[in-house]
Protein backbone atom coordinates (compact mmCIF):
# COMPACT_ATOMS: atom_id res chain seq x y z
CA UNK A 1 0.00 0.00 0.00
CA UNK A 2 1.31 3.42 -0.97
CA UNK A 3 1.42 6.33 1.50
CA UNK A 4 -1.02 8.14 -0.77
CA UNK A 5 -3.53 5.25 -0.57
CA UNK A 6 -3.37 5.35 3.21
CA UNK A 7 -3.89 9.11 3.22
CA UNK A 8 -7.06 8.69 1.14
CA UNK A 9 -8.32 5.65 3.00
CA UNK A 10 -7.99 7.23 6.47
CA UNK A 11 -8.49 10.85 5.49
CA UNK A 12 -5.06 11.86 6.81
CA UNK A 13 -3.70 15.38 6.67
CA UNK A 14 -0.52 15.90 4.64
CA UNK A 15 1.60 18.58 6.32
CA UNK A 16 4.70 18.33 4.13
CA UNK A 17 6.87 15.97 2.11
CA UNK A 18 4.40 15.40 -0.71
CA UNK A 19 7.21 14.05 -2.90
CA UNK A 20 7.19 10.85 -0.87
CA UNK A 21 3.51 10.01 -1.20
CA UNK A 22 4.15 7.31 -3.80
CA UNK A 23 6.40 5.30 -1.46
CA UNK A 24 5.28 1.83 -0.48
CA UNK A 25 4.49 1.19 3.21
CA UNK A 26 5.96 -2.10 4.41
CA UNK A 27 4.78 -1.96 8.01
CA UNK A 28 4.53 0.38 10.95
CA UNK A 29 5.94 1.25 14.34
CA UNK A 30 4.20 3.19 17.10
CA UNK A 31 6.39 4.91 19.68
CA UNK A 32 7.19 8.29 21.18
CA UNK A 33 10.68 7.40 22.39
CA UNK A 34 13.17 8.39 19.75
CA UNK A 35 15.84 5.89 20.74
CA UNK A 36 13.26 3.14 20.66
CA UNK A 37 12.31 4.17 17.14
CA UNK A 38 15.98 4.42 16.12
CA UNK A 39 16.51 0.92 17.44
CA UNK A 40 13.43 -0.77 16.05
CA UNK A 41 11.81 0.91 13.07
CA UNK A 42 12.75 -0.42 9.66
CA UNK A 43 13.04 1.15 6.24
CA UNK A 44 9.64 1.65 4.57
CA UNK A 45 7.61 1.62 7.76
CA UNK A 46 5.15 4.30 8.81
CA UNK A 47 6.07 5.85 12.19
CA UNK A 48 3.11 6.73 14.39
CA UNK A 49 3.91 9.22 17.16
CA UNK A 50 2.75 12.18 19.21
CA UNK A 51 6.12 13.93 18.90
CA UNK A 52 6.03 17.08 16.78
CA UNK A 53 9.51 18.61 17.12
CA UNK A 54 12.06 18.69 14.33
CA UNK A 55 14.09 15.74 15.56
CA UNK A 56 11.36 13.44 14.24
CA UNK A 57 12.60 14.37 10.76
CA UNK A 58 16.17 13.47 11.63
CA UNK A 59 15.08 10.06 12.88
CA UNK A 60 12.71 9.55 9.93
CA UNK A 61 15.29 10.40 7.27
CA UNK A 62 18.12 8.49 8.95
CA UNK A 63 15.97 5.36 9.07
CA UNK A 64 14.35 5.88 5.63
CA UNK A 65 10.81 5.49 6.95
CA UNK A 66 7.89 5.79 4.50
CA UNK A 67 6.05 8.47 6.49
CA UNK A 68 5.58 10.01 9.92
CA UNK A 69 2.03 10.16 11.27
CA UNK A 70 1.31 12.60 14.10
CA UNK A 71 -1.68 11.60 16.24
CA UNK A 72 -4.26 13.31 18.46
CA UNK A 73 -4.90 16.14 16.00
CA UNK A 74 -1.49 17.70 16.70
CA UNK A 75 0.51 19.59 14.08
CA UNK A 76 4.25 19.53 13.47
CA UNK A 77 6.21 22.43 15.01
CA UNK A 78 7.04 25.33 12.71
CA UNK A 79 10.71 24.26 12.39
CA UNK A 80 9.59 20.74 11.59
CA UNK A 81 7.39 22.05 8.77
CA UNK A 82 10.12 24.29 7.42
CA UNK A 83 12.68 21.51 7.43
CA UNK A 84 10.14 18.96 6.21
CA UNK A 85 9.38 20.87 3.03
CA UNK A 86 12.76 19.93 1.63
CA UNK A 87 12.50 16.26 2.58
CA UNK A 88 10.89 13.43 0.68
CA UNK A 89 9.25 11.91 3.74
CA UNK A 90 5.59 12.86 4.19
CA UNK A 91 4.58 14.15 7.61
CA UNK A 92 0.93 13.25 8.11
CA UNK A 93 -1.69 13.96 10.74
CA UNK A 94 -4.80 12.38 12.19
CA UNK A 95 -7.26 13.28 14.94
CA UNK A 96 -7.25 9.66 16.15
CA UNK A 97 -5.15 8.55 19.12
CA UNK A 98 -2.17 6.20 18.60
CA UNK A 99 -4.07 3.08 19.65
CA UNK A 100 -6.94 3.57 17.24
CA UNK A 101 -4.98 4.68 14.21
CA UNK A 102 -2.41 1.93 14.70
CA UNK A 103 -5.23 -0.63 14.69
CA UNK A 104 -6.74 0.81 11.55
CA UNK A 105 -3.43 0.93 9.69
CA UNK A 106 -2.55 -2.57 10.81
CA UNK A 107 -5.81 -3.89 9.40
CA UNK A 108 -5.35 -2.08 6.10
CA UNK A 109 -1.80 -3.37 5.72
CA UNK A 110 -2.93 -6.93 6.48
CA UNK A 111 -5.48 -6.70 3.68
CA UNK A 112 -3.11 -5.12 1.17
CA UNK B 1 38.43 10.83 4.21
CA UNK B 2 37.98 13.01 7.25
CA UNK B 3 35.01 14.99 8.45
CA UNK B 4 34.43 17.26 11.41
CA UNK B 5 31.19 18.61 12.84
CA UNK B 6 30.43 20.78 15.81
CA UNK B 7 27.76 20.21 18.43
CA UNK B 8 26.30 22.64 20.91
CA UNK B 9 24.78 21.66 24.24
CA UNK B 10 21.01 22.10 24.22
CA UNK B 11 20.79 22.78 20.49
CA UNK B 12 18.70 19.87 19.28
CA UNK B 13 18.25 21.38 15.83
CA UNK B 14 21.85 20.42 15.06
CA UNK B 15 21.58 16.87 16.40
CA UNK B 16 21.46 14.50 13.47
CA UNK B 17 23.33 16.69 11.02
CA UNK B 18 26.59 14.77 11.28
CA UNK B 19 24.68 11.49 10.99
CA UNK B 20 22.88 12.54 7.83
CA UNK B 21 26.10 13.83 6.22
CA UNK B 22 27.95 10.62 7.06
CA UNK B 23 25.03 8.59 5.75
CA UNK B 24 25.26 10.41 2.40
CA UNK B 25 29.00 9.80 2.12
CA UNK B 26 28.72 6.10 2.99
CA UNK B 27 25.93 5.72 0.43
CA UNK B 28 28.11 7.32 -2.23
CA UNK B 29 30.84 4.85 -1.32
CA UNK B 30 28.32 2.01 -1.87
CA UNK B 31 28.78 0.66 1.64
CA UNK B 32 26.30 -2.09 2.54
CA UNK B 33 23.01 -0.46 3.56
CA UNK B 34 22.73 -2.55 6.74
CA UNK B 35 26.10 -1.30 7.89
CA UNK B 36 25.18 2.30 7.03
CA UNK B 37 22.00 2.04 9.10
CA UNK B 38 23.87 0.72 12.11
CA UNK B 39 26.59 3.37 11.92
CA UNK B 40 23.99 6.08 11.59
CA UNK B 41 21.92 4.87 14.56
CA UNK B 42 25.02 4.84 16.75
CA UNK B 43 26.22 8.24 15.58
CA UNK B 44 22.80 9.82 16.02
CA UNK B 45 22.55 8.52 19.58
CA UNK B 46 26.03 9.82 20.30
CA UNK B 47 25.19 13.23 18.86
CA UNK B 48 22.03 13.42 20.97
CA UNK B 49 24.04 12.50 24.07
CA UNK B 50 26.38 15.44 23.53
CA UNK B 51 23.51 17.84 22.88
CA UNK B 52 21.47 16.55 25.83
CA UNK B 53 24.26 16.41 28.41
CA UNK B 54 27.38 18.32 27.41
CA UNK B 55 28.17 21.98 26.84
CA UNK B 56 29.78 21.55 23.48
CA UNK B 57 31.46 18.88 21.45
CA UNK B 58 32.96 17.84 18.17
CA UNK B 59 32.34 14.86 15.96
CA UNK B 60 35.26 13.54 13.95
CA UNK B 61 34.75 10.87 11.36
CA UNK B 62 37.46 9.04 9.50
CA UNK B 63 36.49 6.76 6.66
CA UNK B 64 39.03 4.25 5.39
CA UNK B 65 38.65 1.50 2.84
CA UNK B 66 37.75 -1.06 5.48
CA UNK B 67 36.25 0.89 8.35
CA UNK B 68 34.75 4.05 9.75
CA UNK B 69 36.03 5.53 13.00
CA UNK B 70 33.93 8.04 14.86
CA UNK B 71 35.15 10.15 17.74
CA UNK B 72 32.84 12.36 19.76
CA UNK B 73 34.68 14.58 22.16
CA UNK B 74 32.75 16.83 24.47
CA UNK B 75 33.27 19.35 27.20
CA UNK B 76 30.67 18.55 29.79
CA UNK B 77 29.76 17.05 33.12
CA UNK B 78 31.34 13.68 32.28
CA UNK B 79 30.06 10.27 33.32
CA UNK B 80 30.92 9.28 36.92
CA UNK B 81 30.05 5.59 36.45
CA UNK B 82 30.29 4.35 32.88
CA UNK B 83 29.09 0.81 33.71
CA UNK B 84 25.94 2.24 35.24
CA UNK B 85 25.44 4.55 32.25
CA UNK B 86 25.66 1.55 29.91
CA UNK B 87 22.68 -0.11 31.59
CA UNK B 88 19.49 -0.09 29.62
CA UNK B 89 17.01 2.34 31.17
CA UNK B 90 19.56 4.34 33.14
CA UNK B 91 19.32 8.02 32.31
CA UNK B 92 20.24 11.36 33.82
CA UNK B 93 18.41 13.39 31.16
CA UNK B 94 16.43 16.45 32.21
CA UNK B 95 12.61 16.45 32.19
CA UNK B 96 12.64 18.78 29.16
CA UNK B 97 14.83 16.37 27.22
CA UNK B 98 12.61 13.44 28.23
CA UNK B 99 9.55 15.28 27.06
CA UNK B 100 11.02 15.31 23.56
CA UNK B 101 11.19 11.54 23.62
CA UNK B 102 14.87 11.31 24.47
CA UNK B 103 16.42 10.21 27.75
CA UNK B 104 14.90 6.75 27.94
CA UNK B 105 18.26 5.25 28.84
CA UNK B 106 18.58 3.54 25.48
CA UNK B 107 21.23 5.69 23.83
CA UNK B 108 24.44 4.05 25.01
CA UNK B 109 23.04 0.50 24.69
CA UNK B 110 21.89 1.36 21.15
CA UNK B 111 25.38 2.59 20.35
CA UNK B 112 26.98 -0.54 21.73
CA UNK B 113 24.64 -2.78 19.74
CA UNK B 114 25.31 -0.99 16.48
CA UNK B 115 29.10 -0.67 16.29
CA UNK B 116 31.92 -3.19 16.34
CA UNK B 117 33.98 -1.34 18.94
CA UNK B 118 32.91 1.22 21.51
CA UNK B 119 35.27 2.94 23.92
CA UNK B 120 34.24 5.59 26.40
CA UNK B 121 36.59 7.72 28.46
CA UNK B 122 35.24 10.31 30.81
CA UNK B 123 36.34 12.76 33.46
CA UNK B 124 33.75 14.29 35.75
CA UNK B 125 33.33 18.04 35.17
CA UNK B 126 35.64 17.91 32.16
CA UNK B 127 34.04 15.82 29.48
CA UNK B 128 33.61 12.57 27.67
CA UNK B 129 35.23 11.01 24.62
CA UNK B 130 33.40 8.28 22.76
CA UNK B 131 35.21 6.25 20.11
CA UNK B 132 33.27 3.96 17.82
CA UNK B 133 34.60 1.80 15.02
CA UNK B 134 32.67 -0.18 12.46
CA UNK B 135 34.25 -2.45 9.87
CA UNK B 136 32.76 -2.56 6.40
CA UNK B 137 33.48 -6.22 5.86
CA UNK B 138 33.10 -8.98 8.42
CA UNK B 139 36.14 -8.90 10.69
CA UNK B 140 38.86 -11.31 9.71
CA UNK B 141 37.72 -11.60 6.13
mmCIF file of C-alpha atoms in Angstrom:
data_model
loop_
_atom_site.group_PDB
_atom_site.id
_atom_site.type_symbol
_atom_site.label_atom_id
_atom_site.label_comp_id
_atom_site.label_asym_id
_atom_site.label_seq_id
_atom_site.Cartn_x
_atom_site.Cartn_y
_atom_site.Cartn_z
ATOM 1 C CA UNK A 1 0.000 0.000 0.000
ATOM 2 C CA UNK A 2 1.310 3.422 -0.972
ATOM 3 C CA UNK A 3 1.419 6.334 1.502
ATOM 4 C CA UNK A 4 -1.022 8.140 -0.774
ATOM 5 C CA UNK A 5 -3.535 5.248 -0.572
ATOM 6 C CA UNK A 6 -3.371 5.346 3.211
ATOM 7 C CA UNK A 7 -3.890 9.112 3.219
ATOM 8 C CA UNK A 8 -7.064 8.693 1.141
ATOM 9 C CA UNK A 9 -8.321 5.649 3.002
ATOM 10 C CA UNK A 10 -7.993 7.228 6.469
ATOM 11 C CA UNK A 11 -8.486 10.851 5.485
ATOM 12 C CA UNK A 12 -5.057 11.855 6.808
ATOM 13 C CA UNK A 13 -3.701 15.383 6.669
ATOM 14 C CA UNK A 14 -0.515 15.902 4.642
ATOM 15 C CA UNK A 15 1.598 18.582 6.318
ATOM 16 C CA UNK A 16 4.703 18.331 4.134
ATOM 17 C CA UNK A 17 6.872 15.971 2.113
ATOM 18 C CA UNK A 18 4.397 15.401 -0.709
ATOM 19 C CA UNK A 19 7.212 14.049 -2.898
ATOM 20 C CA UNK A 20 7.195 10.851 -0.875
ATOM 21 C CA UNK A 21 3.512 10.007 -1.199
ATOM 22 C CA UNK A 22 4.148 7.307 -3.801
ATOM 23 C CA UNK A 23 6.403 5.301 -1.458
ATOM 24 C CA UNK A 24 5.276 1.831 -0.485
ATOM 25 C CA UNK A 25 4.487 1.188 3.211
ATOM 26 C CA UNK A 26 5.964 -2.098 4.411
ATOM 27 C CA UNK A 27 4.775 -1.956 8.015
ATOM 28 C CA UNK A 28 4.530 0.378 10.946
ATOM 29 C CA UNK A 29 5.942 1.254 14.345
ATOM 30 C CA UNK A 30 4.202 3.192 17.096
ATOM 31 C CA UNK A 31 6.391 4.913 19.683
ATOM 32 C CA UNK A 32 7.190 8.293 21.183
ATOM 33 C CA UNK A 33 10.683 7.402 22.385
ATOM 34 C CA UNK A 34 13.174 8.392 19.747
ATOM 35 C CA UNK A 35 15.842 5.892 20.742
ATOM 36 C CA UNK A 36 13.255 3.141 20.661
ATOM 37 C CA UNK A 37 12.312 4.172 17.139
ATOM 38 C CA UNK A 38 15.976 4.420 16.125
ATOM 39 C CA UNK A 39 16.514 0.919 17.436
ATOM 40 C CA UNK A 40 13.431 -0.774 16.045
ATOM 41 C CA UNK A 41 11.812 0.914 13.071
ATOM 42 C CA UNK A 42 12.746 -0.421 9.657
ATOM 43 C CA UNK A 43 13.038 1.150 6.239
ATOM 44 C CA UNK A 44 9.644 1.652 4.566
ATOM 45 C CA UNK A 45 7.608 1.623 7.757
ATOM 46 C CA UNK A 46 5.153 4.305 8.806
ATOM 47 C CA UNK A 47 6.065 5.852 12.188
ATOM 48 C CA UNK A 48 3.108 6.726 14.390
ATOM 49 C CA UNK A 49 3.911 9.218 17.161
ATOM 50 C CA UNK A 50 2.747 12.177 19.210
ATOM 51 C CA UNK A 51 6.118 13.927 18.903
ATOM 52 C CA UNK A 52 6.028 17.077 16.780
ATOM 53 C CA UNK A 53 9.515 18.610 17.124
ATOM 54 C CA UNK A 54 12.058 18.687 14.334
ATOM 55 C CA UNK A 55 14.094 15.743 15.558
ATOM 56 C CA UNK A 56 11.361 13.439 14.235
ATOM 57 C CA UNK A 57 12.599 14.374 10.758
ATOM 58 C CA UNK A 58 16.170 13.475 11.627
ATOM 59 C CA UNK A 59 15.080 10.058 12.877
ATOM 60 C CA UNK A 60 12.710 9.553 9.926
ATOM 61 C CA UNK A 61 15.288 10.403 7.271
ATOM 62 C CA UNK A 62 18.124 8.494 8.947
ATOM 63 C CA UNK A 63 15.970 5.360 9.069
ATOM 64 C CA UNK A 64 14.352 5.885 5.634
ATOM 65 C CA UNK A 65 10.812 5.494 6.945
ATOM 66 C CA UNK A 66 7.890 5.785 4.496
ATOM 67 C CA UNK A 67 6.050 8.470 6.486
ATOM 68 C CA UNK A 68 5.578 10.010 9.925
ATOM 69 C CA UNK A 69 2.034 10.157 11.270
ATOM 70 C CA UNK A 70 1.309 12.600 14.098
ATOM 71 C CA UNK A 71 -1.681 11.595 16.241
ATOM 72 C CA UNK A 72 -4.263 13.314 18.464
ATOM 73 C CA UNK A 73 -4.896 16.142 16.000
ATOM 74 C CA UNK A 74 -1.494 17.702 16.705
ATOM 75 C CA UNK A 75 0.513 19.587 14.081
ATOM 76 C CA UNK A 76 4.253 19.528 13.472
ATOM 77 C CA UNK A 77 6.207 22.430 15.005
ATOM 78 C CA UNK A 78 7.038 25.327 12.714
ATOM 79 C CA UNK A 79 10.708 24.259 12.388
ATOM 80 C CA UNK A 80 9.591 20.740 11.587
ATOM 81 C CA UNK A 81 7.385 22.047 8.772
ATOM 82 C CA UNK A 82 10.124 24.295 7.422
ATOM 83 C CA UNK A 83 12.683 21.515 7.428
ATOM 84 C CA UNK A 84 10.138 18.956 6.207
ATOM 85 C CA UNK A 85 9.385 20.865 3.028
ATOM 86 C CA UNK A 86 12.762 19.926 1.629
ATOM 87 C CA UNK A 87 12.501 16.256 2.583
ATOM 88 C CA UNK A 88 10.889 13.426 0.684
ATOM 89 C CA UNK A 89 9.248 11.910 3.740
ATOM 90 C CA UNK A 90 5.590 12.860 4.188
ATOM 91 C CA UNK A 91 4.580 14.153 7.607
ATOM 92 C CA UNK A 92 0.931 13.250 8.114
ATOM 93 C CA UNK A 93 -1.686 13.963 10.740
ATOM 94 C CA UNK A 94 -4.805 12.381 12.194
ATOM 95 C CA UNK A 95 -7.257 13.278 14.938
ATOM 96 C CA UNK A 96 -7.254 9.657 16.154
ATOM 97 C CA UNK A 97 -5.145 8.547 19.115
ATOM 98 C CA UNK A 98 -2.172 6.199 18.603
ATOM 99 C CA UNK A 99 -4.068 3.078 19.650
ATOM 100 C CA UNK A 100 -6.939 3.568 17.243
ATOM 101 C CA UNK A 101 -4.980 4.681 14.210
ATOM 102 C CA UNK A 102 -2.406 1.929 14.702
ATOM 103 C CA UNK A 103 -5.227 -0.626 14.688
ATOM 104 C CA UNK A 104 -6.744 0.805 11.550
ATOM 105 C CA UNK A 105 -3.432 0.925 9.688
ATOM 106 C CA UNK A 106 -2.554 -2.571 10.813
ATOM 107 C CA UNK A 107 -5.809 -3.891 9.403
ATOM 108 C CA UNK A 108 -5.349 -2.081 6.098
ATOM 109 C CA UNK A 109 -1.800 -3.371 5.719
ATOM 110 C CA UNK A 110 -2.930 -6.934 6.477
ATOM 111 C CA UNK A 111 -5.479 -6.697 3.681
ATOM 112 C CA UNK A 112 -3.114 -5.115 1.167
ATOM 113 C CA UNK B 1 38.431 10.827 4.207
ATOM 114 C CA UNK B 2 37.976 13.012 7.250
ATOM 115 C CA UNK B 3 35.008 14.995 8.445
ATOM 116 C CA UNK B 4 34.434 17.264 11.408
ATOM 117 C CA UNK B 5 31.191 18.606 12.840
ATOM 118 C CA UNK B 6 30.432 20.783 15.815
ATOM 119 C CA UNK B 7 27.759 20.207 18.425
ATOM 120 C CA UNK B 8 26.301 22.638 20.908
ATOM 121 C CA UNK B 9 24.777 21.657 24.240
ATOM 122 C CA UNK B 10 21.005 22.097 24.215
ATOM 123 C CA UNK B 11 20.793 22.782 20.485
ATOM 124 C CA UNK B 12 18.698 19.869 19.279
ATOM 125 C CA UNK B 13 18.253 21.384 15.833
ATOM 126 C CA UNK B 14 21.854 20.419 15.063
ATOM 127 C CA UNK B 15 21.580 16.873 16.401
ATOM 128 C CA UNK B 16 21.464 14.502 13.471
ATOM 129 C CA UNK B 17 23.330 16.695 11.018
ATOM 130 C CA UNK B 18 26.588 14.769 11.279
ATOM 131 C CA UNK B 19 24.678 11.493 10.992
ATOM 132 C CA UNK B 20 22.883 12.536 7.835
ATOM 133 C CA UNK B 21 26.103 13.825 6.221
ATOM 134 C CA UNK B 22 27.951 10.615 7.062
ATOM 135 C CA UNK B 23 25.033 8.589 5.745
ATOM 136 C CA UNK B 24 25.259 10.409 2.404
ATOM 137 C CA UNK B 25 28.999 9.802 2.121
ATOM 138 C CA UNK B 26 28.715 6.099 2.988
ATOM 139 C CA UNK B 27 25.932 5.722 0.427
ATOM 140 C CA UNK B 28 28.114 7.317 -2.228
ATOM 141 C CA UNK B 29 30.838 4.846 -1.324
ATOM 142 C CA UNK B 30 28.318 2.014 -1.872
ATOM 143 C CA UNK B 31 28.781 0.656 1.636
ATOM 144 C CA UNK B 32 26.295 -2.095 2.536
ATOM 145 C CA UNK B 33 23.014 -0.458 3.556
ATOM 146 C CA UNK B 34 22.733 -2.553 6.742
ATOM 147 C CA UNK B 35 26.097 -1.302 7.892
ATOM 148 C CA UNK B 36 25.178 2.300 7.029
ATOM 149 C CA UNK B 37 21.996 2.042 9.097
ATOM 150 C CA UNK B 38 23.872 0.717 12.106
ATOM 151 C CA UNK B 39 26.589 3.368 11.917
ATOM 152 C CA UNK B 40 23.988 6.078 11.586
ATOM 153 C CA UNK B 41 21.922 4.871 14.564
ATOM 154 C CA UNK B 42 25.023 4.844 16.755
ATOM 155 C CA UNK B 43 26.225 8.239 15.577
ATOM 156 C CA UNK B 44 22.803 9.825 16.021
ATOM 157 C CA UNK B 45 22.550 8.524 19.584
ATOM 158 C CA UNK B 46 26.033 9.817 20.304
ATOM 159 C CA UNK B 47 25.191 13.227 18.864
ATOM 160 C CA UNK B 48 22.033 13.416 20.974
ATOM 161 C CA UNK B 49 24.040 12.503 24.074
ATOM 162 C CA UNK B 50 26.378 15.438 23.530
ATOM 163 C CA UNK B 51 23.509 17.844 22.883
ATOM 164 C CA UNK B 52 21.466 16.548 25.826
ATOM 165 C CA UNK B 53 24.257 16.412 28.409
ATOM 166 C CA UNK B 54 27.377 18.320 27.411
ATOM 167 C CA UNK B 55 28.168 21.985 26.842
ATOM 168 C CA UNK B 56 29.775 21.553 23.476
ATOM 169 C CA UNK B 57 31.456 18.881 21.453
ATOM 170 C CA UNK B 58 32.964 17.840 18.166
ATOM 171 C CA UNK B 59 32.345 14.859 15.959
ATOM 172 C CA UNK B 60 35.259 13.541 13.955
ATOM 173 C CA UNK B 61 34.748 10.865 11.364
ATOM 174 C CA UNK B 62 37.456 9.040 9.498
ATOM 175 C CA UNK B 63 36.489 6.760 6.663
ATOM 176 C CA UNK B 64 39.033 4.254 5.392
ATOM 177 C CA UNK B 65 38.652 1.498 2.842
ATOM 178 C CA UNK B 66 37.755 -1.064 5.480
ATOM 179 C CA UNK B 67 36.246 0.890 8.347
ATOM 180 C CA UNK B 68 34.747 4.046 9.752
ATOM 181 C CA UNK B 69 36.030 5.529 13.002
ATOM 182 C CA UNK B 70 33.931 8.040 14.856
ATOM 183 C CA UNK B 71 35.154 10.154 17.740
ATOM 184 C CA UNK B 72 32.839 12.364 19.756
ATOM 185 C CA UNK B 73 34.676 14.578 22.156
ATOM 186 C CA UNK B 74 32.745 16.833 24.465
ATOM 187 C CA UNK B 75 33.273 19.347 27.196
ATOM 188 C CA UNK B 76 30.673 18.553 29.786
ATOM 189 C CA UNK B 77 29.758 17.048 33.119
ATOM 190 C CA UNK B 78 31.336 13.683 32.283
ATOM 191 C CA UNK B 79 30.059 10.273 33.318
ATOM 192 C CA UNK B 80 30.917 9.280 36.916
ATOM 193 C CA UNK B 81 30.054 5.589 36.454
ATOM 194 C CA UNK B 82 30.288 4.352 32.878
ATOM 195 C CA UNK B 83 29.087 0.812 33.711
ATOM 196 C CA UNK B 84 25.945 2.243 35.236
ATOM 197 C CA UNK B 85 25.445 4.549 32.250
ATOM 198 C CA UNK B 86 25.664 1.553 29.911
ATOM 199 C CA UNK B 87 22.684 -0.111 31.592
ATOM 200 C CA UNK B 88 19.485 -0.091 29.617
ATOM 201 C CA UNK B 89 17.013 2.336 31.169
ATOM 202 C CA UNK B 90 19.557 4.338 33.140
ATOM 203 C CA UNK B 91 19.321 8.018 32.306
ATOM 204 C CA UNK B 92 20.240 11.365 33.822
ATOM 205 C CA UNK B 93 18.412 13.393 31.161
ATOM 206 C CA UNK B 94 16.428 16.453 32.210
ATOM 207 C CA UNK B 95 12.613 16.451 32.193
ATOM 208 C CA UNK B 96 12.638 18.777 29.157
ATOM 209 C CA UNK B 97 14.826 16.369 27.223
ATOM 210 C CA UNK B 98 12.614 13.441 28.231
ATOM 211 C CA UNK B 99 9.554 15.275 27.056
ATOM 212 C CA UNK B 100 11.023 15.315 23.562
ATOM 213 C CA UNK B 101 11.186 11.542 23.622
ATOM 214 C CA UNK B 102 14.870 11.314 24.475
ATOM 215 C CA UNK B 103 16.418 10.208 27.750
ATOM 216 C CA UNK B 104 14.902 6.752 27.942
ATOM 217 C CA UNK B 105 18.260 5.254 28.841
ATOM 218 C CA UNK B 106 18.580 3.535 25.483
ATOM 219 C CA UNK B 107 21.229 5.695 23.834
ATOM 220 C CA UNK B 108 24.442 4.051 25.008
ATOM 221 C CA UNK B 109 23.036 0.502 24.693
ATOM 222 C CA UNK B 110 21.887 1.362 21.150
ATOM 223 C CA UNK B 111 25.384 2.593 20.351
ATOM 224 C CA UNK B 112 26.985 -0.540 21.726
ATOM 225 C CA UNK B 113 24.637 -2.780 19.739
ATOM 226 C CA UNK B 114 25.307 -0.995 16.475
ATOM 227 C CA UNK B 115 29.095 -0.670 16.291
ATOM 228 C CA UNK B 116 31.924 -3.186 16.338
ATOM 229 C CA UNK B 117 33.977 -1.337 18.942
ATOM 230 C CA UNK B 118 32.908 1.217 21.510
ATOM 231 C CA UNK B 119 35.271 2.937 23.920
ATOM 232 C CA UNK B 120 34.244 5.591 26.400
ATOM 233 C CA UNK B 121 36.595 7.720 28.461
ATOM 234 C CA UNK B 122 35.235 10.312 30.809
ATOM 235 C CA UNK B 123 36.341 12.763 33.462
ATOM 236 C CA UNK B 124 33.753 14.289 35.751
ATOM 237 C CA UNK B 125 33.333 18.040 35.175
ATOM 238 C CA UNK B 126 35.643 17.907 32.158
ATOM 239 C CA UNK B 127 34.045 15.820 29.484
ATOM 240 C CA UNK B 128 33.608 12.566 27.668
ATOM 241 C CA UNK B 129 35.228 11.010 24.624
ATOM 242 C CA UNK B 130 33.402 8.279 22.764
ATOM 243 C CA UNK B 131 35.214 6.245 20.114
ATOM 244 C CA UNK B 132 33.272 3.963 17.823
ATOM 245 C CA UNK B 133 34.596 1.802 15.020
ATOM 246 C CA UNK B 134 32.669 -0.176 12.460
ATOM 247 C CA UNK B 135 34.252 -2.452 9.871
ATOM 248 C CA UNK B 136 32.757 -2.556 6.403
ATOM 249 C CA UNK B 137 33.483 -6.224 5.861
ATOM 250 C CA UNK B 138 33.104 -8.978 8.419
ATOM 251 C CA UNK B 139 36.141 -8.898 10.687
ATOM 252 C CA UNK B 140 38.863 -11.309 9.714
ATOM 253 C CA UNK B 141 37.722 -11.600 6.131
#
